[in-house]
């Protein structure tokens, strides 16, 4: 039986900063990783939706893995998101993550072609069997139509390499059912705005984008929940949700970059076809950043 303790806790879905020419800004990336570590983040989920992983080339994705490993290895648990539409590319990235000393790999289901279930199961097993690393399924039904069920999960988890699910869905019923698979796995709450609900339904941890700048606030929500201080946890969740509600209006990743830039980490824009943040959005995020800085 594998020890899953290092996979529990609060994980930042790490953002990818870009410079004025649209290239990855490794200087800012390093600062962002260190900032997250200072805030007590337990681990990093690298190159996922938040990291614009699907807008990076394979070489860029590997370069980001490397920067994270150089800065945070031994200080936090590292999960490399290697998901893509192309199995061989995902395998290639998983091998790189293994060589860099990552703790696990993760992948979103292959998208666009509405692949049949057997193809999706084949993709996951091909990636999982290509390295010695454990595999975490990235269940994100809104991204491409594939929705993991307990029955499908039981088939995948017959392979011992599979250890967890990042559940980016507000279907809390499904989250709970995943905790009742034939063996113990880690389940992550994937939407920050419903972290507390996820915890109440048995999530072992959370992977999310807003932890890049509100890690401390969410660590407290988790600690309050674990100590049975539900009112306090609810208050913390509500404070975070007021901010997330504003961010959703203007584009979540753009807003996160704007807030962190206000904090002094130059994050740049998101990659096209994402649009740059609107002036109105930038103003709203400046206010939020000022408030958060005062709280610190
Ligand atoms: O990785 C993120 N998921 C997506 C987790 O962006 C699809 C979340 O952290 C959201 O950004 C966040 C805001 O909706 O919950």
PDB file of C-alpha atoms and ligand atoms in Angstrom:
ATOM      1  CA  UNK A   1       0.000   0.000   0.000  1.00  0.00           C
ATOM      2  CA  UNK A   2       1.436   3.329  -1.091  1.00  0.00           C
ATOM      3  CA  UNK A   3       1.816   6.146   1.452  1.00  0.00           C
ATOM      4  CA  UNK A   4      -0.379   8.942   0.120  1.00  0.00           C
ATOM      5  CA  UNK A   5       0.347  11.533   2.825  1.00  0.00           C
ATOM      6  CA  UNK A   6       2.543  13.772   0.673  1.00  0.00           C
ATOM      7  CA  UNK A   7      -0.297  14.104  -1.825  1.00  0.00           C
ATOM      8  CA  UNK A   8      -2.686  15.645   0.689  1.00  0.00           C
ATOM      9  CA  UNK A   9      -3.015  19.377   1.314  1.00  0.00           C
ATOM     10  CA  UNK A  10      -3.210  22.595  -0.665  1.00  0.00           C
ATOM     11  CA  UNK A  11      -1.599  22.626  -4.112  1.00  0.00           C
ATOM     12  CA  UNK A  12      -1.205  25.646  -6.359  1.00  0.00           C
ATOM     13  CA  UNK A  13      -2.154  25.134  -9.980  1.00  0.00           C
ATOM     14  CA  UNK A  14       0.862  27.167 -10.971  1.00  0.00           C
ATOM     15  CA  UNK A  15       0.382  30.090 -13.361  1.00  0.00           C
ATOM     16  CA  UNK A  16       2.869  30.686 -16.181  1.00  0.00           C
ATOM     17  CA  UNK A  17       4.188  34.260 -16.436  1.00  0.00           C
ATOM     18  CA  UNK A  18       5.037  35.681 -19.873  1.00  0.00           C
ATOM     19  CA  UNK A  19       7.241  38.616 -20.803  1.00  0.00           C
ATOM     20  CA  UNK A  20       6.380  41.449 -23.194  1.00  0.00           C
ATOM     21  CA  UNK A  21       7.359  39.280 -26.174  1.00  0.00           C
ATOM     22  CA  UNK A  22       5.096  36.440 -25.126  1.00  0.00           C
ATOM     23  CA  UNK A  23       7.990  34.236 -23.958  1.00  0.00           C
ATOM     24  CA  UNK A  24       7.945  32.434 -20.602  1.00  0.00           C
ATOM     25  CA  UNK A  25       9.331  34.733 -17.913  1.00  0.00           C
ATOM     26  CA  UNK A  26      11.429  32.331 -15.823  1.00  0.00           C
ATOM     27  CA  UNK A  27      12.570  35.055 -13.489  1.00  0.00           C
ATOM     28  CA  UNK A  28       8.969  35.756 -12.484  1.00  0.00           C
ATOM     29  CA  UNK A  29       8.190  32.046 -12.413  1.00  0.00           C
ATOM     30  CA  UNK A  30      10.893  31.491  -9.833  1.00  0.00           C
ATOM     31  CA  UNK A  31       9.578  34.415  -7.763  1.00  0.00           C
ATOM     32  CA  UNK A  32       6.052  33.035  -7.958  1.00  0.00           C
ATOM     33  CA  UNK A  33       7.173  29.580  -6.796  1.00  0.00           C
ATOM     34  CA  UNK A  34       9.050  31.095  -3.850  1.00  0.00           C
ATOM     35  CA  UNK A  35       6.076  33.295  -2.968  1.00  0.00           C
ATOM     36  CA  UNK A  36       3.851  30.195  -2.915  1.00  0.00           C
ATOM     37  CA  UNK A  37       6.313  28.340  -0.695  1.00  0.00           C
ATOM     38  CA  UNK A  38       6.382  31.278   1.735  1.00  0.00           C
ATOM     39  CA  UNK A  39       2.590  31.058   1.931  1.00  0.00           C
ATOM     40  CA  UNK A  40       2.788  27.442   3.059  1.00  0.00           C
ATOM     41  CA  UNK A  41       1.619  25.763  -0.143  1.00  0.00           C
ATOM     42  CA  UNK A  42       2.069  21.976   0.093  1.00  0.00           C
ATOM     43  CA  UNK A  43       2.674  21.322  -3.564  1.00  0.00           C
ATOM     44  CA  UNK A  44       2.485  22.439  -7.177  1.00  0.00           C
ATOM     45  CA  UNK A  45       0.399  21.242 -10.085  1.00  0.00           C
ATOM     46  CA  UNK A  46       2.489  22.291 -13.068  1.00  0.00           C
ATOM     47  CA  UNK A  47       1.367  22.973 -16.635  1.00  0.00           C
ATOM     48  CA  UNK A  48      -2.354  22.412 -16.198  1.00  0.00           C
ATOM     49  CA  UNK A  49      -5.246  24.638 -17.284  1.00  0.00           C
ATOM     50  CA  UNK A  50      -4.088  27.467 -15.033  1.00  0.00           C
ATOM     51  CA  UNK A  51      -0.501  27.189 -16.272  1.00  0.00           C
ATOM     52  CA  UNK A  52      -1.792  27.527 -19.856  1.00  0.00           C
ATOM     53  CA  UNK A  53      -0.143  24.153 -20.420  1.00  0.00           C
ATOM     54  CA  UNK A  54      -2.175  23.500 -23.525  1.00  0.00           C
ATOM     55  CA  UNK A  55      -0.975  26.796 -25.024  1.00  0.00           C
ATOM     56  CA  UNK A  56       2.704  25.935 -24.493  1.00  0.00           C
ATOM     57  CA  UNK A  57       4.913  23.880 -26.787  1.00  0.00           C
ATOM     58  CA  UNK A  58       6.145  20.562 -25.410  1.00  0.00           C
ATOM     59  CA  UNK A  59       9.624  22.030 -24.954  1.00  0.00           C
ATOM     60  CA  UNK A  60       8.186  24.973 -23.052  1.00  0.00           C
ATOM     61  CA  UNK A  61       6.203  22.648 -20.819  1.00  0.00           C
ATOM     62  CA  UNK A  62       9.371  20.708 -20.029  1.00  0.00           C
ATOM     63  CA  UNK A  63      11.275  23.927 -19.335  1.00  0.00           C
ATOM     64  CA  UNK A  64       8.584  24.947 -16.840  1.00  0.00           C
ATOM     65  CA  UNK A  65       8.825  21.524 -15.127  1.00  0.00           C
ATOM     66  CA  UNK A  66      12.545  22.065 -14.835  1.00  0.00           C
ATOM     67  CA  UNK A  67      12.287  25.545 -13.331  1.00  0.00           C
ATOM     68  CA  UNK A  68       9.794  24.263 -10.743  1.00  0.00           C
ATOM     69  CA  UNK A  69      11.995  21.287  -9.864  1.00  0.00           C
ATOM     70  CA  UNK A  70      15.075  23.511  -9.502  1.00  0.00           C
ATOM     71  CA  UNK A  71      13.231  25.916  -7.196  1.00  0.00           C
ATOM     72  CA  UNK A  72      10.912  23.696  -5.173  1.00  0.00           C
ATOM     73  CA  UNK A  73      12.165  20.114  -5.206  1.00  0.00           C
ATOM     74  CA  UNK A  74      12.353  18.810  -1.648  1.00  0.00           C
ATOM     75  CA  UNK A  75      10.228  21.718  -0.402  1.00  0.00           C
ATOM     76  CA  UNK A  76       6.877  20.767  -1.892  1.00  0.00           C
ATOM     77  CA  UNK A  77       5.176  17.872  -3.684  1.00  0.00           C
ATOM     78  CA  UNK A  78       5.439  18.204  -7.455  1.00  0.00           C
ATOM     79  CA  UNK A  79       2.819  17.012  -9.916  1.00  0.00           C
ATOM     80  CA  UNK A  80       3.426  17.489 -13.648  1.00  0.00           C
ATOM     81  CA  UNK A  81       0.368  17.824 -15.827  1.00  0.00           C
ATOM     82  CA  UNK A  82       1.320  16.066 -19.079  1.00  0.00           C
ATOM     83  CA  UNK A  83      -2.115  15.847 -20.665  1.00  0.00           C
ATOM     84  CA  UNK A  84      -2.541  16.618 -24.349  1.00  0.00           C
ATOM     85  CA  UNK A  85      -4.423  15.206 -27.298  1.00  0.00           C
ATOM     86  CA  UNK A  86      -1.370  13.173 -28.390  1.00  0.00           C
ATOM     87  CA  UNK A  87      -0.432  10.091 -26.321  1.00  0.00           C
ATOM     88  CA  UNK A  88       3.208  10.018 -27.418  1.00  0.00           C
ATOM     89  CA  UNK A  89       3.746  13.640 -26.470  1.00  0.00           C
ATOM     90  CA  UNK A  90       2.190  13.029 -23.061  1.00  0.00           C
ATOM     91  CA  UNK A  91       4.482  10.023 -22.550  1.00  0.00           C
ATOM     92  CA  UNK A  92       7.497  12.089 -23.565  1.00  0.00           C
ATOM     93  CA  UNK A  93       6.610  14.800 -21.031  1.00  0.00           C
ATOM     94  CA  UNK A  94       5.925  12.233 -18.318  1.00  0.00           C
ATOM     95  CA  UNK A  95       9.427  10.810 -18.851  1.00  0.00           C
ATOM     96  CA  UNK A  96      10.918  14.260 -18.479  1.00  0.00           C
ATOM     97  CA  UNK A  97       8.984  14.826 -15.259  1.00  0.00           C
ATOM     98  CA  UNK A  98      10.261  11.504 -13.923  1.00  0.00           C
ATOM     99  CA  UNK A  99      13.851  12.419 -14.768  1.00  0.00           C
ATOM    100  CA  UNK A 100      13.416  15.733 -12.938  1.00  0.00           C
ATOM    101  CA  UNK A 101      12.302  13.977  -9.772  1.00  0.00           C
ATOM    102  CA  UNK A 102       8.585  14.794  -9.827  1.00  0.00           C
ATOM    103  CA  UNK A 103       6.300  12.981  -7.395  1.00  0.00           C
ATOM    104  CA  UNK A 104       3.476  12.241  -9.822  1.00  0.00           C
ATOM    105  CA  UNK A 105       2.082  12.914 -13.260  1.00  0.00           C
ATOM    106  CA  UNK A 106      -1.443  13.915 -14.149  1.00  0.00           C
ATOM    107  CA  UNK A 107      -3.389  14.228 -17.373  1.00  0.00           C
ATOM    108  CA  UNK A 108      -6.648  15.596 -18.659  1.00  0.00           C
ATOM    109  CA  UNK A 109      -8.515  13.181 -20.950  1.00  0.00           C
ATOM    110  CA  UNK A 110      -7.704  13.577 -24.654  1.00  0.00           C
ATOM    111  CA  UNK A 111     -10.107  16.098 -26.156  1.00  0.00           C
ATOM    112  CA  UNK A 112     -11.564  17.394 -29.442  1.00  0.00           C
ATOM    113  CA  UNK A 113     -12.278  14.065 -31.215  1.00  0.00           C
ATOM    114  CA  UNK A 114     -14.747  12.687 -28.661  1.00  0.00           C
ATOM    115  CA  UNK A 115     -12.596   9.582 -28.347  1.00  0.00           C
ATOM    116  CA  UNK A 116     -14.448   6.433 -27.264  1.00  0.00           C
ATOM    117  CA  UNK A 117     -14.027   5.280 -23.692  1.00  0.00           C
ATOM    118  CA  UNK A 118     -11.623   2.449 -24.590  1.00  0.00           C
ATOM    119  CA  UNK A 119      -9.319   4.961 -26.295  1.00  0.00           C
ATOM    120  CA  UNK A 120      -9.353   7.189 -23.217  1.00  0.00           C
ATOM    121  CA  UNK A 121      -8.574   4.251 -20.944  1.00  0.00           C
ATOM    122  CA  UNK A 122      -5.761   3.257 -23.316  1.00  0.00           C
ATOM    123  CA  UNK A 123      -4.339   6.796 -23.229  1.00  0.00           C
ATOM    124  CA  UNK A 124      -4.279   6.857 -19.428  1.00  0.00           C
ATOM    125  CA  UNK A 125      -2.681   3.422 -19.141  1.00  0.00           C
ATOM    126  CA  UNK A 126      -0.084   4.240 -21.816  1.00  0.00           C
ATOM    127  CA  UNK A 127       0.998   7.338 -19.890  1.00  0.00           C
ATOM    128  CA  UNK A 128       0.866   5.662 -16.475  1.00  0.00           C
ATOM    129  CA  UNK A 129       2.868   2.636 -17.637  1.00  0.00           C
ATOM    130  CA  UNK A 130       5.559   4.747 -19.302  1.00  0.00           C
ATOM    131  CA  UNK A 131       7.215   5.821 -16.024  1.00  0.00           C
ATOM    132  CA  UNK A 132       7.513   4.704 -12.408  1.00  0.00           C
ATOM    133  CA  UNK A 133       5.530   7.743 -11.258  1.00  0.00           C
ATOM    134  CA  UNK A 134       2.023   7.530  -9.840  1.00  0.00           C
ATOM    135  CA  UNK A 135      -0.796   8.947 -11.970  1.00  0.00           C
ATOM    136  CA  UNK A 136      -3.514  11.412 -10.996  1.00  0.00           C
ATOM    137  CA  UNK A 137      -6.499  11.669 -13.336  1.00  0.00           C
ATOM    138  CA  UNK A 138      -7.558  15.208 -14.163  1.00  0.00           C
ATOM    139  CA  UNK A 139     -11.337  15.043 -14.319  1.00  0.00           C
ATOM    140  CA  UNK A 140     -12.562  18.263 -15.934  1.00  0.00           C
ATOM    141  CA  UNK A 141     -15.887  17.468 -17.635  1.00  0.00           C
ATOM    142  CA  UNK A 142     -16.477  21.070 -18.760  1.00  0.00           C
ATOM    143  CA  UNK A 143     -13.270  21.001 -20.833  1.00  0.00           C
ATOM    144  CA  UNK A 144     -14.179  18.459 -23.452  1.00  0.00           C
ATOM    145  CA  UNK A 145     -17.078  16.271 -22.642  1.00  0.00           C
ATOM    146  CA  UNK A 146     -15.367  13.387 -20.869  1.00  0.00           C
ATOM    147  CA  UNK A 147     -16.760  12.869 -17.421  1.00  0.00           C
ATOM    148  CA  UNK A 148     -15.256  10.315 -15.091  1.00  0.00           C
ATOM    149  CA  UNK A 149     -17.674   8.057 -13.232  1.00  0.00           C
ATOM    150  CA  UNK A 150     -17.060   5.704 -10.335  1.00  0.00           C
ATOM    151  CA  UNK A 151     -17.425   2.709 -12.678  1.00  0.00           C
ATOM    152  CA  UNK A 152     -14.815   4.011 -15.136  1.00  0.00           C
ATOM    153  CA  UNK A 153     -12.559   5.012 -12.245  1.00  0.00           C
ATOM    154  CA  UNK A 154     -12.709   1.497 -10.824  1.00  0.00           C
ATOM    155  CA  UNK A 155     -11.465   0.170 -14.171  1.00  0.00           C
ATOM    156  CA  UNK A 156      -8.582   2.670 -14.300  1.00  0.00           C
ATOM    157  CA  UNK A 157      -7.668   2.175 -10.653  1.00  0.00           C
ATOM    158  CA  UNK A 158      -7.237  -1.552 -11.260  1.00  0.00           C
ATOM    159  CA  UNK A 159      -3.788  -0.337 -12.396  1.00  0.00           C
ATOM    160  CA  UNK A 160      -1.818   0.272  -9.171  1.00  0.00           C
ATOM    161  CA  UNK A 161      -0.072   3.278 -10.753  1.00  0.00           C
ATOM    162  CA  UNK A 162      -3.261   5.342 -10.401  1.00  0.00           C
ATOM    163  CA  UNK A 163      -3.463   7.087  -7.042  1.00  0.00           C
ATOM    164  CA  UNK A 164      -5.789  10.038  -7.331  1.00  0.00           C
ATOM    165  CA  UNK A 165      -8.309  12.258  -9.065  1.00  0.00           C
ATOM    166  CA  UNK A 166      -8.278  16.029  -9.460  1.00  0.00           C
ATOM    167  CA  UNK A 167     -11.998  16.637  -9.570  1.00  0.00           C
ATOM    168  CA  UNK A 168     -12.677  19.953 -11.306  1.00  0.00           C
ATOM    169  CA  UNK A 169     -16.429  19.855 -11.128  1.00  0.00           C
ATOM    170  CA  UNK A 170     -19.059  20.962  -8.691  1.00  0.00           C
ATOM    171  CA  UNK A 171     -20.595  17.485  -8.757  1.00  0.00           C
ATOM    172  CA  UNK A 172     -20.007  16.701  -5.089  1.00  0.00           C
ATOM    173  CA  UNK A 173     -21.939  13.450  -5.375  1.00  0.00           C
ATOM    174  CA  UNK A 174     -19.341  12.178  -7.860  1.00  0.00           C
ATOM    175  CA  UNK A 175     -16.511  13.388  -5.585  1.00  0.00           C
ATOM    176  CA  UNK A 176     -17.899  11.378  -2.690  1.00  0.00           C
ATOM    177  CA  UNK A 177     -18.380   8.274  -4.834  1.00  0.00           C
ATOM    178  CA  UNK A 178     -14.682   8.466  -5.839  1.00  0.00           C
ATOM    179  CA  UNK A 179     -13.819   8.187  -2.148  1.00  0.00           C
ATOM    180  CA  UNK A 180     -15.673   4.864  -2.160  1.00  0.00           C
ATOM    181  CA  UNK A 181     -13.652   3.144  -4.877  1.00  0.00           C
ATOM    182  CA  UNK A 182     -12.342  -0.373  -4.324  1.00  0.00           C
ATOM    183  CA  UNK A 183      -9.172   1.071  -2.769  1.00  0.00           C
ATOM    184  CA  UNK A 184      -8.080   4.286  -1.078  1.00  0.00           C
ATOM    185  CA  UNK A 185      -7.125   7.167  -3.364  1.00  0.00           C
ATOM    186  CA  UNK A 186      -6.577  10.926  -2.992  1.00  0.00           C
ATOM    187  CA  UNK A 187      -9.342  13.144  -4.295  1.00  0.00           C
ATOM    188  CA  UNK A 188      -8.679  16.825  -4.898  1.00  0.00           C
ATOM    189  CA  UNK A 189     -11.303  19.517  -4.954  1.00  0.00           C
ATOM    190  CA  UNK A 190     -10.665  21.378  -8.219  1.00  0.00           C
ATOM    191  CA  UNK A 191     -12.843  24.469  -7.926  1.00  0.00           C
ATOM    192  CA  UNK A 192     -11.537  26.862  -5.296  1.00  0.00           C
ATOM    193  CA  UNK A 193     -14.919  28.515  -4.831  1.00  0.00           C
ATOM    194  CA  UNK A 194     -16.349  25.247  -3.456  1.00  0.00           C
ATOM    195  CA  UNK A 195     -13.307  23.966  -1.546  1.00  0.00           C
ATOM    196  CA  UNK A 196     -15.214  23.794   1.724  1.00  0.00           C
ATOM    197  CA  UNK A 197     -17.976  21.724   0.134  1.00  0.00           C
ATOM    198  CA  UNK A 198     -15.311  19.392  -1.276  1.00  0.00           C
ATOM    199  CA  UNK A 199     -13.734  18.984   2.149  1.00  0.00           C
ATOM    200  CA  UNK A 200     -17.115  18.240   3.684  1.00  0.00           C
ATOM    201  CA  UNK A 201     -17.596  15.467   1.114  1.00  0.00           C
ATOM    202  CA  UNK A 202     -14.214  13.927   1.858  1.00  0.00           C
ATOM    203  CA  UNK A 203     -11.656  15.644  -0.411  1.00  0.00           C
ATOM    204  CA  UNK A 204      -8.076  15.008   0.773  1.00  0.00           C
ATOM    205  CA  UNK A 205      -6.805  18.246  -0.652  1.00  0.00           C
ATOM    206  CA  UNK A 206      -7.279  20.880  -3.283  1.00  0.00           C
ATOM    207  CA  UNK A 207      -5.543  21.976  -6.464  1.00  0.00           C
ATOM    208  CA  UNK A 208      -6.427  25.437  -7.625  1.00  0.00           C
ATOM    209  CA  UNK A 209      -5.431  28.638  -9.326  1.00  0.00           C
ATOM    210  CA  UNK A 210      -6.373  31.193  -6.667  1.00  0.00           C
ATOM    211  CA  UNK A 211      -3.995  29.512  -4.185  1.00  0.00           C
ATOM    212  CA  UNK A 212      -1.218  31.254  -6.166  1.00  0.00           C
ATOM    213  CA  UNK A 213      -2.170  34.456  -4.345  1.00  0.00           C
ATOM    214  CA  UNK A 214      -4.615  33.414  -1.579  1.00  0.00           C
ATOM    215  CA  UNK A 215      -2.712  30.366  -0.297  1.00  0.00           C
ATOM    216  CA  UNK A 216      -2.672  31.623   3.289  1.00  0.00           C
ATOM    217  CA  UNK A 217      -6.415  32.286   3.304  1.00  0.00           C
ATOM    218  CA  UNK A 218      -7.188  28.807   1.976  1.00  0.00           C
ATOM    219  CA  UNK A 219      -4.741  27.081   4.342  1.00  0.00           C
ATOM    220  CA  UNK A 220      -6.729  28.693   7.148  1.00  0.00           C
ATOM    221  CA  UNK A 221     -10.042  27.484   5.697  1.00  0.00           C
ATOM    222  CA  UNK A 222      -8.623  23.957   5.652  1.00  0.00           C
ATOM    223  CA  UNK A 223      -7.254  24.231   9.198  1.00  0.00           C
ATOM    224  CA  UNK A 224     -10.577  25.629  10.457  1.00  0.00           C
ATOM    225  CA  UNK A 225     -12.460  22.808   8.769  1.00  0.00           C
ATOM    226  CA  UNK A 226     -10.131  20.154  10.177  1.00  0.00           C
ATOM    227  CA  UNK A 227     -10.523  21.602  13.685  1.00  0.00           C
ATOM    228  CA  UNK A 228     -14.310  21.647  13.367  1.00  0.00           C
ATOM    229  CA  UNK A 229     -14.559  25.461  13.253  1.00  0.00           C
ATOM    230  CA  UNK A 230     -17.135  25.389  10.484  1.00  0.00           C
ATOM    231  CA  UNK A 231     -18.426  28.957  10.933  1.00  0.00           C
ATOM    232  CA  UNK A 232     -14.898  30.357  10.566  1.00  0.00           C
ATOM    233  CA  UNK A 233     -14.226  28.118   7.575  1.00  0.00           C
ATOM    234  CA  UNK A 234     -17.444  29.328   5.957  1.00  0.00           C
ATOM    235  CA  UNK A 235     -16.474  32.944   6.582  1.00  0.00           C
ATOM    236  CA  UNK A 236     -13.074  32.385   4.973  1.00  0.00           C
ATOM    237  CA  UNK A 237     -14.661  30.679   1.966  1.00  0.00           C
ATOM    238  CA  UNK A 238     -17.106  33.537   1.610  1.00  0.00           C
ATOM    239  CA  UNK A 239     -14.315  36.131   1.641  1.00  0.00           C
ATOM    240  CA  UNK A 240     -12.468  34.203  -1.048  1.00  0.00           C
ATOM    241  CA  UNK A 241     -15.632  33.744  -3.100  1.00  0.00           C
ATOM    242  CA  UNK A 242     -16.347  37.474  -3.157  1.00  0.00           C
ATOM    243  CA  UNK A 243     -12.980  37.871  -4.861  1.00  0.00           C
ATOM    244  CA  UNK A 244     -13.463  34.896  -7.201  1.00  0.00           C
ATOM    245  CA  UNK A 245     -16.883  36.231  -8.214  1.00  0.00           C
ATOM    246  CA  UNK A 246     -15.203  39.459  -9.382  1.00  0.00           C
ATOM    247  CA  UNK A 247     -12.483  37.509 -11.189  1.00  0.00           C
ATOM    248  CA  UNK A 248     -14.971  35.392 -13.111  1.00  0.00           C
ATOM    249  CA  UNK A 249     -16.434  38.620 -14.567  1.00  0.00           C
ATOM    250  CA  UNK A 250     -13.112  39.643 -16.123  1.00  0.00           C
ATOM    251  CA  UNK A 251     -11.370  36.293 -16.816  1.00  0.00           C
ATOM    252  CA  UNK A 252      -9.912  34.214 -13.979  1.00  0.00           C
ATOM    253  CA  UNK A 253      -6.324  33.728 -15.187  1.00  0.00           C
ATOM    254  CA  UNK A 254      -5.987  37.298 -16.468  1.00  0.00           C
ATOM    255  CA  UNK A 255      -7.184  38.546 -13.082  1.00  0.00           C
ATOM    256  CA  UNK A 256      -4.790  36.289 -11.176  1.00  0.00           C
ATOM    257  CA  UNK A 257      -1.916  37.617 -13.251  1.00  0.00           C
ATOM    258  CA  UNK A 258      -3.052  41.201 -12.659  1.00  0.00           C
ATOM    259  CA  UNK A 259      -3.231  40.663  -8.876  1.00  0.00           C
ATOM    260  CA  UNK A 260       0.203  39.016  -8.688  1.00  0.00           C
ATOM    261  CA  UNK A 261       1.668  41.793 -10.838  1.00  0.00           C
ATOM    262  CA  UNK A 262       0.305  44.269  -8.264  1.00  0.00           C
ATOM    263  CA  UNK A 263       2.038  42.145  -5.601  1.00  0.00           C
ATOM    264  CA  UNK A 264       5.330  42.776  -7.432  1.00  0.00           C
ATOM    265  CA  UNK A 265       5.666  39.631  -9.554  1.00  0.00           C
ATOM    266  CA  UNK A 266       5.490  40.659 -13.206  1.00  0.00           C
ATOM    267  CA  UNK A 267       3.153  38.062 -14.740  1.00  0.00           C
ATOM    268  CA  UNK A 268       2.375  39.617 -18.140  1.00  0.00           C
ATOM    269  CA  UNK A 269      -0.695  38.623 -20.145  1.00  0.00           C
ATOM    270  CA  UNK A 270      -2.184  35.252 -20.966  1.00  0.00           C
ATOM    271  CA  UNK A 271      -1.353  33.732 -24.325  1.00  0.00           C
ATOM    272  CA  UNK A 272      -3.575  34.313 -27.320  1.00  0.00           C
ATOM    273  CA  UNK A 273      -6.343  33.520 -28.028  1.00  0.00           C
ATOM    274  CA  UNK A 274      -6.918  34.708 -24.427  1.00  0.00           C
ATOM    275  CA  UNK A 275      -7.548  38.426 -24.444  1.00  0.00           C
ATOM    276  CA  UNK A 276      -5.627  40.835 -22.233  1.00  0.00           C
ATOM    277  CA  UNK A 277      -7.517  41.999 -19.161  1.00  0.00           C
ATOM    278  CA  UNK A 278      -9.864  44.964 -19.751  1.00  0.00           C
ATOM    279  CA  UNK A 279      -9.120  48.339 -18.149  1.00  0.00           C
ATOM    280  CA  UNK A 280     -12.154  47.900 -15.951  1.00  0.00           C
ATOM    281  CA  UNK A 281     -10.923  44.456 -14.873  1.00  0.00           C
ATOM    282  CA  UNK A 282      -7.440  45.785 -14.153  1.00  0.00           C
ATOM    283  CA  UNK A 283      -8.924  48.511 -11.941  1.00  0.00           C
ATOM    284  CA  UNK A 284     -11.049  46.024 -10.028  1.00  0.00           C
ATOM    285  CA  UNK A 285      -8.042  43.721  -9.499  1.00  0.00           C
ATOM    286  CA  UNK A 286      -5.877  46.607  -8.303  1.00  0.00           C
ATOM    287  CA  UNK A 287      -8.425  47.255  -5.562  1.00  0.00           C
ATOM    288  CA  UNK A 288      -8.541  43.588  -4.595  1.00  0.00           C
ATOM    289  CA  UNK A 289      -4.746  43.360  -4.556  1.00  0.00           C
ATOM    290  CA  UNK A 290      -4.506  46.422  -2.290  1.00  0.00           C
ATOM    291  CA  UNK A 291      -7.021  44.893   0.103  1.00  0.00           C
ATOM    292  CA  UNK A 292      -5.198  41.559   0.166  1.00  0.00           C
ATOM    293  CA  UNK A 293      -1.844  43.252   0.730  1.00  0.00           C
ATOM    294  CA  UNK A 294      -3.266  45.104   3.740  1.00  0.00           C
ATOM    295  CA  UNK A 295      -4.512  41.802   5.201  1.00  0.00           C
ATOM    296  CA  UNK A 296      -1.080  40.207   4.935  1.00  0.00           C
TER     297      UNK A 296
HETATM  298  O1  LIG B   1      -7.074  24.157 -11.502  1.00  0.00           O
HETATM  299  C1  LIG B   1      -8.757  25.772 -11.654  1.00  0.00           C
HETATM  300  N1  LIG B   1      -9.520  25.228 -12.703  1.00  0.00           N
HETATM  301  C2  LIG B   1      -9.665  25.792 -13.888  1.00  0.00           C
HETATM  302  C3  LIG B   1      -8.009  24.655 -11.031  1.00  0.00           C
HETATM  303  O2  LIG B   1      -9.233  26.864 -14.147  1.00  0.00           O
HETATM  304  C4  LIG B   1     -10.394  25.025 -14.898  1.00  0.00           C
HETATM  305  C5  LIG B   1      -9.587  26.463 -10.576  1.00  0.00           C
HETATM  306  O3  LIG B   1      -8.690  26.856  -9.589  1.00  0.00           O
HETATM  307  C6  LIG B   1     -10.368  27.682 -11.082  1.00  0.00           C
HETATM  308  O4  LIG B   1      -9.535  28.534 -11.791  1.00  0.00           O
HETATM  309  C7  LIG B   1     -10.999  28.481  -9.948  1.00  0.00           C
HETATM  310  C8  LIG B   1     -11.874  29.609 -10.458  1.00  0.00           C
HETATM  311  O5  LIG B   1     -13.028  29.091 -11.079  1.00  0.00           O
HETATM  312  O6  LIG B   1     -11.739  27.637  -9.133  1.00  0.00           O
END
